[in-house]
CSV table of C-alpha atoms in Angstrom, one decimal:
chain,number,residue,atom,x,y,z
A,1,MET,CA,42.1,-73.5,-73.7
A,2,SER,CA,44.6,-70.8,-72.5
A,3,ARG,CA,44.5,-67.4,-73.7
A,4,ASN,CA,47.1,-66.1,-71.2
A,5,ILE,CA,50.2,-65.7,-73.6
A,6,PRO,CA,51.0,-62.6,-75.6
A,7,GLU,CA,49.4,-62.3,-79.0
A,8,ARG,CA,52.2,-60.9,-81.0
A,9,GLY,CA,52.2,-64.1,-83.2
A,10,LEU,CA,49.6,-65.2,-85.4
A,11,ASN,CA,46.0,-64.6,-84.6
A,12,ARG,CA,43.5,-67.3,-86.0
A,13,ARG,CA,42.6,-65.1,-89.1
A,14,ASP,CA,46.2,-64.3,-90.0
A,15,PHE,CA,47.0,-67.9,-89.3
A,16,ILE,CA,44.5,-69.3,-91.7
A,17,SER,CA,45.4,-66.6,-94.4
A,18,TYR,CA,49.0,-67.4,-94.0
A,19,THR,CA,48.4,-71.2,-94.3
A,20,LEU,CA,46.3,-71.0,-97.2
A,21,ALA,CA,48.8,-68.8,-99.0
A,22,LEU,CA,51.6,-71.1,-98.3
A,23,GLY,CA,49.3,-74.0,-99.1
A,24,GLY,CA,49.0,-72.6,-102.5
A,25,MET,CA,52.6,-72.3,-102.7
A,26,THR,CA,52.9,-76.0,-101.7
A,27,ALA,CA,50.7,-76.9,-104.8
A,28,VAL,CA,52.8,-74.8,-107.2
A,29,VAL,CA,56.2,-76.1,-105.6
A,30,GLY,CA,55.1,-79.4,-105.7
A,31,VAL,CA,55.3,-79.3,-109.6
A,32,ALA,CA,58.5,-77.3,-109.6
A,33,ALA,CA,61.1,-78.0,-107.0
A,34,PRO,CA,59.7,-79.0,-103.5
A,35,SER,CA,62.6,-80.2,-101.8
A,36,SER,CA,64.7,-76.9,-102.8
A,37,LEU,CA,62.0,-74.7,-100.8
A,38,TRP,CA,60.6,-77.0,-98.1
A,39,GLY,CA,63.9,-78.8,-97.6
A,40,ALA,CA,65.6,-75.5,-96.4
A,41,VAL,CA,62.8,-75.0,-94.1
A,42,SER,CA,63.0,-78.3,-92.7
A,43,LYS,CA,66.6,-78.1,-91.9
A,44,ARG,CA,66.6,-74.6,-90.8
A,45,SER,CA,67.6,-74.1,-87.1
A,46,LEU,CA,64.4,-72.9,-85.3
A,47,ASP,CA,65.7,-72.7,-81.7
A,48,PRO,CA,67.5,-69.4,-80.9
A,49,VAL,CA,70.1,-71.2,-78.5
A,50,ASN,CA,70.4,-74.9,-79.3
A,51,PRO,CA,70.6,-75.6,-83.1
A,52,ASP,CA,70.2,-79.3,-82.5
A,53,ILE,CA,66.6,-79.2,-81.2
A,54,LEU,CA,64.3,-80.1,-83.9
A,55,PHE,CA,60.5,-79.3,-83.7
A,56,GLY,CA,57.6,-81.4,-84.8
A,57,THR,CA,54.3,-82.6,-83.9
A,58,THR,CA,52.2,-85.7,-83.5
A,59,SER,CA,49.0,-86.0,-85.3
A,60,SER,CA,46.9,-86.2,-82.1
A,61,LEU,CA,45.8,-82.6,-82.6
A,62,TRP,CA,44.0,-82.9,-86.0
A,63,GLY,CA,44.0,-86.7,-86.3
A,64,GLU,CA,40.1,-87.1,-85.9
A,65,HIS,CA,39.3,-84.4,-88.4
A,66,HIS,CA,42.1,-84.4,-91.1
A,67,ASP,CA,44.0,-86.8,-93.1
A,68,THR,CA,47.9,-87.2,-93.2
A,69,GLU,CA,47.9,-85.6,-96.7
A,70,TRP,CA,46.4,-82.5,-95.3
A,71,ALA,CA,48.6,-82.6,-92.1
A,72,VAL,CA,52.0,-82.9,-94.1
A,73,LYS,CA,51.1,-79.9,-96.3
A,74,ARG,CA,49.9,-77.8,-93.3
A,75,ILE,CA,52.8,-78.6,-91.1
A,76,ALA,CA,55.4,-77.8,-93.8
A,77,ALA,CA,53.6,-74.5,-94.4
A,78,LEU,CA,54.0,-73.7,-90.7
A,79,GLY,CA,57.6,-74.4,-90.7
A,80,LEU,CA,57.6,-77.3,-88.3
A,81,GLN,CA,60.2,-79.8,-89.3
A,82,GLY,CA,58.4,-83.3,-88.9
A,83,ILE,CA,55.5,-85.3,-87.9
A,84,GLU,CA,55.0,-88.3,-85.7
A,85,PRO,CA,51.7,-89.9,-86.9
A,86,TYR,CA,49.4,-92.0,-84.8
A,87,GLY,CA,48.3,-95.3,-86.1
A,88,ASN,CA,45.3,-94.3,-87.8
A,89,GLY,CA,47.3,-91.7,-89.9
A,90,ILE,CA,49.6,-94.3,-91.4
A,91,GLU,CA,47.3,-97.5,-91.8
A,92,LYS,CA,46.7,-97.1,-95.4
A,93,TYR,CA,50.5,-96.9,-96.1
A,94,ARG,CA,51.4,-100.0,-93.9
A,95,SER,CA,51.9,-102.1,-97.1
A,96,ASN,CA,53.7,-99.2,-99.0
A,97,PRO,CA,55.9,-97.0,-96.7
A,98,MET,CA,57.6,-95.6,-99.6
A,99,ALA,CA,54.6,-93.8,-100.8
A,100,LEU,CA,54.4,-92.1,-97.4
A,101,LYS,CA,58.1,-91.3,-97.6
A,102,ARG,CA,57.6,-89.5,-101.0
A,103,LEU,CA,54.7,-87.7,-99.4
A,104,PHE,CA,57.0,-86.3,-96.6
A,105,ASP,CA,60.1,-85.7,-99.0
A,106,ASP,CA,58.0,-83.9,-101.4
A,107,ALA,CA,56.9,-81.4,-98.5
A,108,GLY,CA,60.6,-81.3,-97.2
A,109,ILE,CA,59.5,-82.4,-93.9
A,110,THR,CA,60.7,-85.5,-91.8
A,111,PHE,CA,58.6,-88.5,-90.9
A,112,ILE,CA,59.9,-88.7,-87.2
A,113,ASP,CA,58.4,-92.2,-86.3
A,114,ALA,CA,54.9,-93.6,-85.6
A,115,SER,CA,53.5,-94.3,-82.4
A,116,ASN,CA,53.1,-98.0,-81.6
A,117,GLY,CA,49.6,-99.6,-81.2
A,118,GLU,CA,48.9,-100.2,-84.9
A,119,VAL,CA,46.1,-102.5,-86.0
A,120,GLY,CA,46.8,-106.0,-85.0
A,121,GLN,CA,49.9,-105.0,-83.1
A,122,SER,CA,50.2,-106.4,-79.4
A,123,THR,CA,51.3,-103.7,-76.8
A,124,ASN,CA,51.2,-106.0,-73.8
A,125,PHE,CA,54.6,-105.8,-72.1
A,126,ILE,CA,53.7,-107.5,-68.7
A,127,ASP,CA,51.6,-110.7,-69.5
A,128,PRO,CA,54.1,-113.6,-70.0
A,129,ASP,CA,51.8,-115.4,-72.5
A,130,ARG,CA,51.3,-112.2,-74.8
A,131,ILE,CA,55.0,-110.9,-74.5
A,132,PRO,CA,56.4,-113.0,-77.5
A,133,LYS,CA,53.8,-111.5,-79.7
A,134,THR,CA,54.5,-108.3,-78.5
A,135,ILE,CA,58.2,-108.7,-79.3
A,136,ALA,CA,57.6,-110.2,-82.7
A,137,ASP,CA,55.0,-107.5,-83.7
A,138,HIS,CA,57.1,-104.7,-82.7
A,139,VAL,CA,60.3,-106.1,-84.5
A,140,THR,CA,58.3,-106.8,-87.6
A,141,PHE,CA,56.9,-103.2,-87.6
A,142,ALA,CA,60.3,-101.6,-87.1
A,143,ARG,CA,61.8,-103.9,-89.9
A,144,ASP,CA,59.0,-103.4,-92.5
A,145,PHE,CA,57.8,-99.9,-91.9
A,146,LEU,CA,60.0,-97.6,-89.6
A,147,GLN,CA,63.4,-98.6,-91.1
A,148,PRO,CA,62.3,-97.9,-94.8
A,149,LEU,CA,61.3,-94.6,-93.6
A,150,GLY,CA,64.4,-93.7,-92.0
A,151,ALA,CA,63.1,-93.5,-88.4
A,152,SER,CA,66.0,-93.4,-85.8
A,153,HIS,CA,63.9,-93.8,-82.7
A,154,TRP,CA,60.6,-95.2,-81.7
A,155,LYS,CA,58.2,-93.8,-79.0
A,156,CYS,CA,56.3,-96.7,-77.6
A,157,ASN,CA,53.4,-97.1,-75.2
A,158,MET,CA,53.1,-100.2,-73.0
A,159,GLY,CA,49.5,-101.1,-72.8
A,160,ALA,CA,47.2,-100.6,-69.9
A,161,ARG,CA,48.0,-100.3,-66.1
A,162,PRO,CA,47.6,-103.4,-64.1
A,163,PRO,CA,45.0,-103.0,-61.3
A,164,GLY,CA,46.5,-101.6,-58.2
A,165,GLY,CA,49.7,-100.8,-60.2
A,166,PRO,CA,52.4,-102.9,-61.4
A,167,SER,CA,54.4,-105.3,-59.2
A,168,ASP,CA,58.1,-105.4,-59.3
A,169,ASP,CA,58.0,-108.6,-61.2
A,170,GLN,CA,55.9,-107.1,-63.8
A,171,LEU,CA,58.1,-104.1,-64.1
A,172,LYS,CA,61.1,-106.6,-64.6
A,173,ARG,CA,59.0,-108.2,-67.4
A,174,LEU,CA,58.4,-104.9,-69.0
A,175,ALA,CA,62.0,-104.0,-68.9
A,176,ASP,CA,63.1,-107.3,-70.3
A,177,THR,CA,60.6,-106.9,-73.2
A,178,LEU,CA,61.7,-103.3,-73.9
A,179,SER,CA,65.4,-104.5,-73.8
A,180,GLU,CA,64.8,-107.5,-76.2
A,181,ILE,CA,62.9,-105.2,-78.8
A,182,GLY,CA,65.5,-102.5,-78.4
A,183,ARG,CA,68.2,-105.0,-79.0
A,184,GLN,CA,66.8,-106.2,-82.2
A,185,THR,CA,65.6,-102.7,-83.4
A,186,LEU,CA,69.1,-101.2,-82.8
A,187,ALA,CA,70.6,-103.3,-85.4
A,188,MET,CA,68.1,-101.4,-87.9
A,189,GLY,CA,69.3,-98.0,-86.4
A,190,ILE,CA,66.2,-97.4,-84.4
A,191,ARG,CA,66.3,-96.6,-80.7
A,192,VAL,CA,63.3,-97.9,-78.6
A,193,ALA,CA,62.0,-95.1,-76.6
A,194,PRO,CA,59.2,-96.0,-73.9
A,195,HIS,CA,56.7,-93.2,-73.2
A,196,PRO,CA,55.5,-93.2,-69.4
A,197,HIS,CA,51.8,-92.6,-69.7
A,198,ILE,CA,49.3,-91.9,-67.1
A,199,TRP,CA,47.1,-95.0,-66.8
A,200,GLY,CA,49.9,-97.2,-68.1
A,201,PRO,CA,52.6,-99.2,-66.2
A,202,MET,CA,55.0,-96.4,-66.1
A,203,GLU,CA,52.7,-93.8,-64.5
A,204,ARG,CA,54.3,-92.7,-61.3
A,205,GLU,CA,58.0,-91.8,-60.6
A,206,PRO,CA,59.0,-95.0,-58.8
A,207,GLU,CA,57.9,-97.0,-61.8
A,208,VAL,CA,59.8,-94.8,-64.3
A,209,ARG,CA,63.0,-95.0,-62.2
A,210,ARG,CA,62.7,-98.8,-61.9
A,211,VAL,CA,62.2,-99.4,-65.5
A,212,MET,CA,65.1,-97.1,-66.4
A,213,GLU,CA,67.3,-98.9,-63.7
A,214,LEU,CA,66.3,-102.3,-65.2
A,215,THR,CA,67.1,-101.5,-68.8
A,216,ASP,CA,70.4,-101.1,-70.5
A,217,PRO,CA,70.9,-97.6,-71.9
A,218,LYS,CA,72.3,-99.1,-75.1
A,219,TYR,CA,69.0,-100.7,-75.9
A,220,VAL,CA,66.2,-98.6,-74.2
A,221,TRP,CA,66.0,-94.8,-74.5
A,222,LEU,CA,63.1,-92.6,-73.3
A,223,THR,CA,60.2,-90.4,-74.5
A,224,THR,CA,59.4,-87.8,-72.0
A,225,ASP,CA,56.1,-86.2,-72.1
A,226,THR,CA,55.8,-83.0,-70.0
A,227,GLY,CA,52.2,-83.5,-69.5
A,228,HIS,CA,52.2,-87.1,-68.5
A,229,LEU,CA,55.1,-86.7,-66.1
A,230,THR,CA,53.3,-83.9,-64.5
A,231,LEU,CA,50.0,-85.8,-64.1
A,232,GLY,CA,51.9,-88.7,-62.7
A,233,GLY,CA,53.0,-86.5,-59.9
A,234,MET,CA,56.4,-86.0,-61.1
A,235,ASP,CA,58.6,-82.9,-61.6
A,236,ALA,CA,59.1,-83.0,-65.3
A,237,VAL,CA,62.2,-80.9,-65.4
A,238,GLN,CA,63.9,-83.1,-62.6
A,239,ILE,CA,63.1,-86.3,-64.4
A,240,MET,CA,64.2,-85.0,-67.8
A,241,GLY,CA,67.5,-83.7,-66.4
A,242,ASP,CA,68.1,-87.1,-64.5
A,243,TYR,CA,67.8,-89.0,-67.8
A,244,LEU,CA,68.7,-86.4,-70.5
A,245,SER,CA,71.4,-88.6,-72.0
A,246,ARG,CA,68.8,-91.3,-72.7
A,247,ILE,CA,65.8,-89.1,-74.0
A,248,ALA,CA,65.1,-89.7,-77.7
A,249,GLU,CA,62.1,-87.5,-77.9
A,250,VAL,CA,60.4,-84.8,-75.9
A,251,HIS,CA,56.5,-84.6,-76.0
A,252,LEU,CA,55.2,-81.2,-75.2
A,253,LYS,CA,52.1,-81.3,-73.4
A,254,ASP,CA,50.4,-79.2,-70.6
A,255,THR,CA,47.8,-79.8,-68.0
A,256,TYR,CA,46.2,-77.7,-65.2
A,257,ALA,CA,48.4,-76.2,-62.2
A,258,LYS,CA,46.1,-78.1,-59.8
A,259,TYR,CA,47.7,-81.3,-60.7
A,260,ARG,CA,51.3,-80.3,-60.1
A,261,GLY,CA,52.6,-82.6,-57.4
A,262,ASN,CA,49.7,-84.7,-57.0
A,263,THR,CA,49.9,-88.0,-54.9
A,264,SER,CA,47.0,-89.6,-56.9
A,265,THR,CA,46.7,-89.5,-60.5
A,266,PRO,CA,43.5,-88.2,-62.2
A,267,THR,CA,41.2,-90.8,-63.3
A,268,GLN,CA,40.0,-91.8,-66.7
A,269,GLU,CA,36.6,-91.1,-65.8
A,270,GLN,CA,37.5,-87.5,-64.9
A,271,HIS,CA,39.2,-87.1,-68.2
A,272,ARG,CA,36.1,-88.2,-70.1
A,273,VAL,CA,34.3,-85.7,-68.4
A,274,ALA,CA,36.6,-82.9,-69.2
A,275,SER,CA,40.2,-83.3,-70.6
A,276,VAL,CA,43.1,-83.2,-68.0
A,277,TYR,CA,45.3,-82.2,-70.8
A,278,HIS,CA,45.6,-78.8,-71.9
A,279,ASN,CA,47.3,-76.7,-74.7
A,280,LEU,CA,50.7,-75.0,-73.9
A,281,GLY,CA,50.2,-72.3,-71.3
A,282,GLY,CA,47.7,-74.2,-69.0
A,283,GLY,CA,49.9,-73.7,-65.9
A,284,GLY,CA,50.9,-77.2,-65.1
A,285,VAL,CA,54.2,-77.4,-66.8
A,286,ASP,CA,57.1,-74.9,-66.5
A,287,PHE,CA,58.0,-74.7,-70.1
A,288,PRO,CA,60.7,-72.0,-69.8
A,289,ALA,CA,62.4,-74.3,-67.4
A,290,VAL,CA,62.0,-77.3,-69.7
A,291,PHE,CA,63.7,-75.3,-72.4
A,292,LYS,CA,66.4,-73.9,-70.1
A,293,LEU,CA,67.4,-77.5,-69.5
A,294,LEU,CA,67.4,-78.4,-73.2
A,295,ARG,CA,69.3,-75.5,-74.2
A,296,ASP,CA,71.8,-75.6,-71.3
A,297,ARG,CA,72.6,-79.2,-71.6
A,298,HIS,CA,72.5,-79.3,-75.4
A,299,TYR,CA,69.9,-81.7,-75.9
A,300,LYS,CA,69.9,-83.2,-79.4
A,301,GLY,CA,66.8,-84.6,-80.9
A,302,TRP,CA,63.1,-84.1,-81.4
A,303,VAL,CA,60.8,-81.8,-79.4
A,304,VAL,CA,57.4,-82.5,-80.5
A,305,LEU,CA,53.8,-80.9,-79.8
A,306,ASP,CA,51.5,-83.6,-78.5
A,307,LEU,CA,48.3,-82.0,-77.9
A,308,ASP,CA,44.9,-83.7,-78.1
A,309,GLY,CA,42.4,-82.2,-80.7
A,310,PRO,CA,39.5,-79.8,-79.6
A,311,ARG,CA,36.6,-81.2,-77.5
A,312,LYS,CA,33.8,-79.9,-75.6
A,313,GLY,CA,34.8,-79.0,-72.0
A,314,ASP,CA,38.2,-77.5,-73.0
A,315,ASP,CA,39.0,-73.9,-72.0
A,316,GLY,CA,37.5,-71.6,-74.6
A,317,PHE,CA,36.0,-74.3,-76.7
A,318,ASP,CA,32.5,-73.0,-76.5
A,319,ALA,CA,33.5,-69.7,-77.7
A,320,ILE,CA,34.6,-71.2,-80.9
A,321,GLY,CA,30.9,-72.2,-81.6
A,322,GLY,CA,31.4,-75.8,-82.4
A,323,ASN,CA,33.0,-75.4,-85.7
A,324,MET,CA,35.7,-78.3,-85.4
A,325,ASP,CA,37.7,-77.1,-88.3
A,326,LEU,CA,38.0,-73.6,-87.0
A,327,ALA,CA,38.7,-75.2,-83.5
A,328,VAL,CA,41.6,-77.3,-85.0
A,329,ASP,CA,43.2,-74.2,-86.5
A,330,ASP,CA,42.7,-72.2,-83.4
A,331,TYR,CA,44.5,-74.8,-81.3
A,332,ILE,CA,47.4,-75.1,-83.9
A,333,ALA,CA,47.6,-71.4,-83.9
A,334,HIS,CA,47.6,-70.9,-80.0
A,335,ASN,CA,50.6,-73.5,-79.6
A,336,ILE,CA,52.6,-72.1,-82.6
A,337,ASN,CA,52.1,-68.8,-80.9
A,338,TYR,CA,53.2,-70.0,-77.5
A,339,LEU,CA,56.3,-71.6,-78.8
A,340,ARG,CA,57.2,-68.4,-80.7
A,341,ASP,CA,56.4,-65.7,-78.2
A,342,VAL,CA,57.0,-67.4,-74.9
A,343,ILE,CA,59.8,-69.9,-75.7
A,344,GLY,CA,61.4,-67.9,-78.6
A,345,VAL,CA,61.3,-70.6,-81.3
A,346,ARG,CA,61.6,-69.2,-84.6
A,347,LEU,CA,57.9,-70.1,-85.8
A,348,PRO,CA,56.8,-69.4,-88.2
A,349,PRO,CA,59.7,-68.7,-90.2
A,350,LEU,CA,58.3,-65.8,-92.3
A,351,SER,CA,61.7,-64.7,-93.6
């Protein structure tokens, strides 16, 4: 992982001391008045220019090593404002979403939404025989889980990429499926926001633009992931600028500079050997330009760290010595420092 950012922010030792100290405060506050302290942190404006940007994280960074209860305390302690869990982080709460809501409320942070793809949920938006189940599964999950938790949008992946890439007919079916799900979930106050993803049907720029053309802006929004857009050969800032009015959520992910402007997406086999993703500062994404866009045009919504957990082959991983708990803390500290020192986000809010 990258070490090319200024180190004025938390180093790993300070980071662990800080979070342990605040973790203790969380335990005390949990008995006294949790919402009065952490609620204030959650609602505090973190961006120095645009107060309507909210900062959160997905669970991808720690999800293989820590549970949701650990994450809610840790993220609250760090001053981030919300979490978007993956399916493995919410499965035990599927039948009791209000228990999860209490966990978030007590920590004073927001349940943003949960990525689709939960156990038993169809994510095939292309096969005509499977689309009815995809629609039914998504509408049911939105009604029974996301709505009680107060989610206002929903980041959705759309399954595997068809061999050779999607045909126009397949993209039309995908667009129609998104539109029907979005029509039904909008009545619940939830905006469907597809997430262009490498190795999925919305991988390259023509596919992204075609689906956006085919869908009604009232029913279908967008989750833009800076890393996936770049790995798909796109200019992330250009795509985000073109569709800013339809963006429900921004994912922050980096990659390597060598993938900028590619004409062929790196393969899953390449990714298995060594991750094509990178912590912020990897050189693939121009994050100062991303934030200039979000600030200048007054984006209103969530900006969410979506970074893979540590794995062998990552830059700097071997130096950590194989201690995965230490590696997770190191990765979190690195990305918090990047937002604070390079982008100017007020993290951690120490005062």
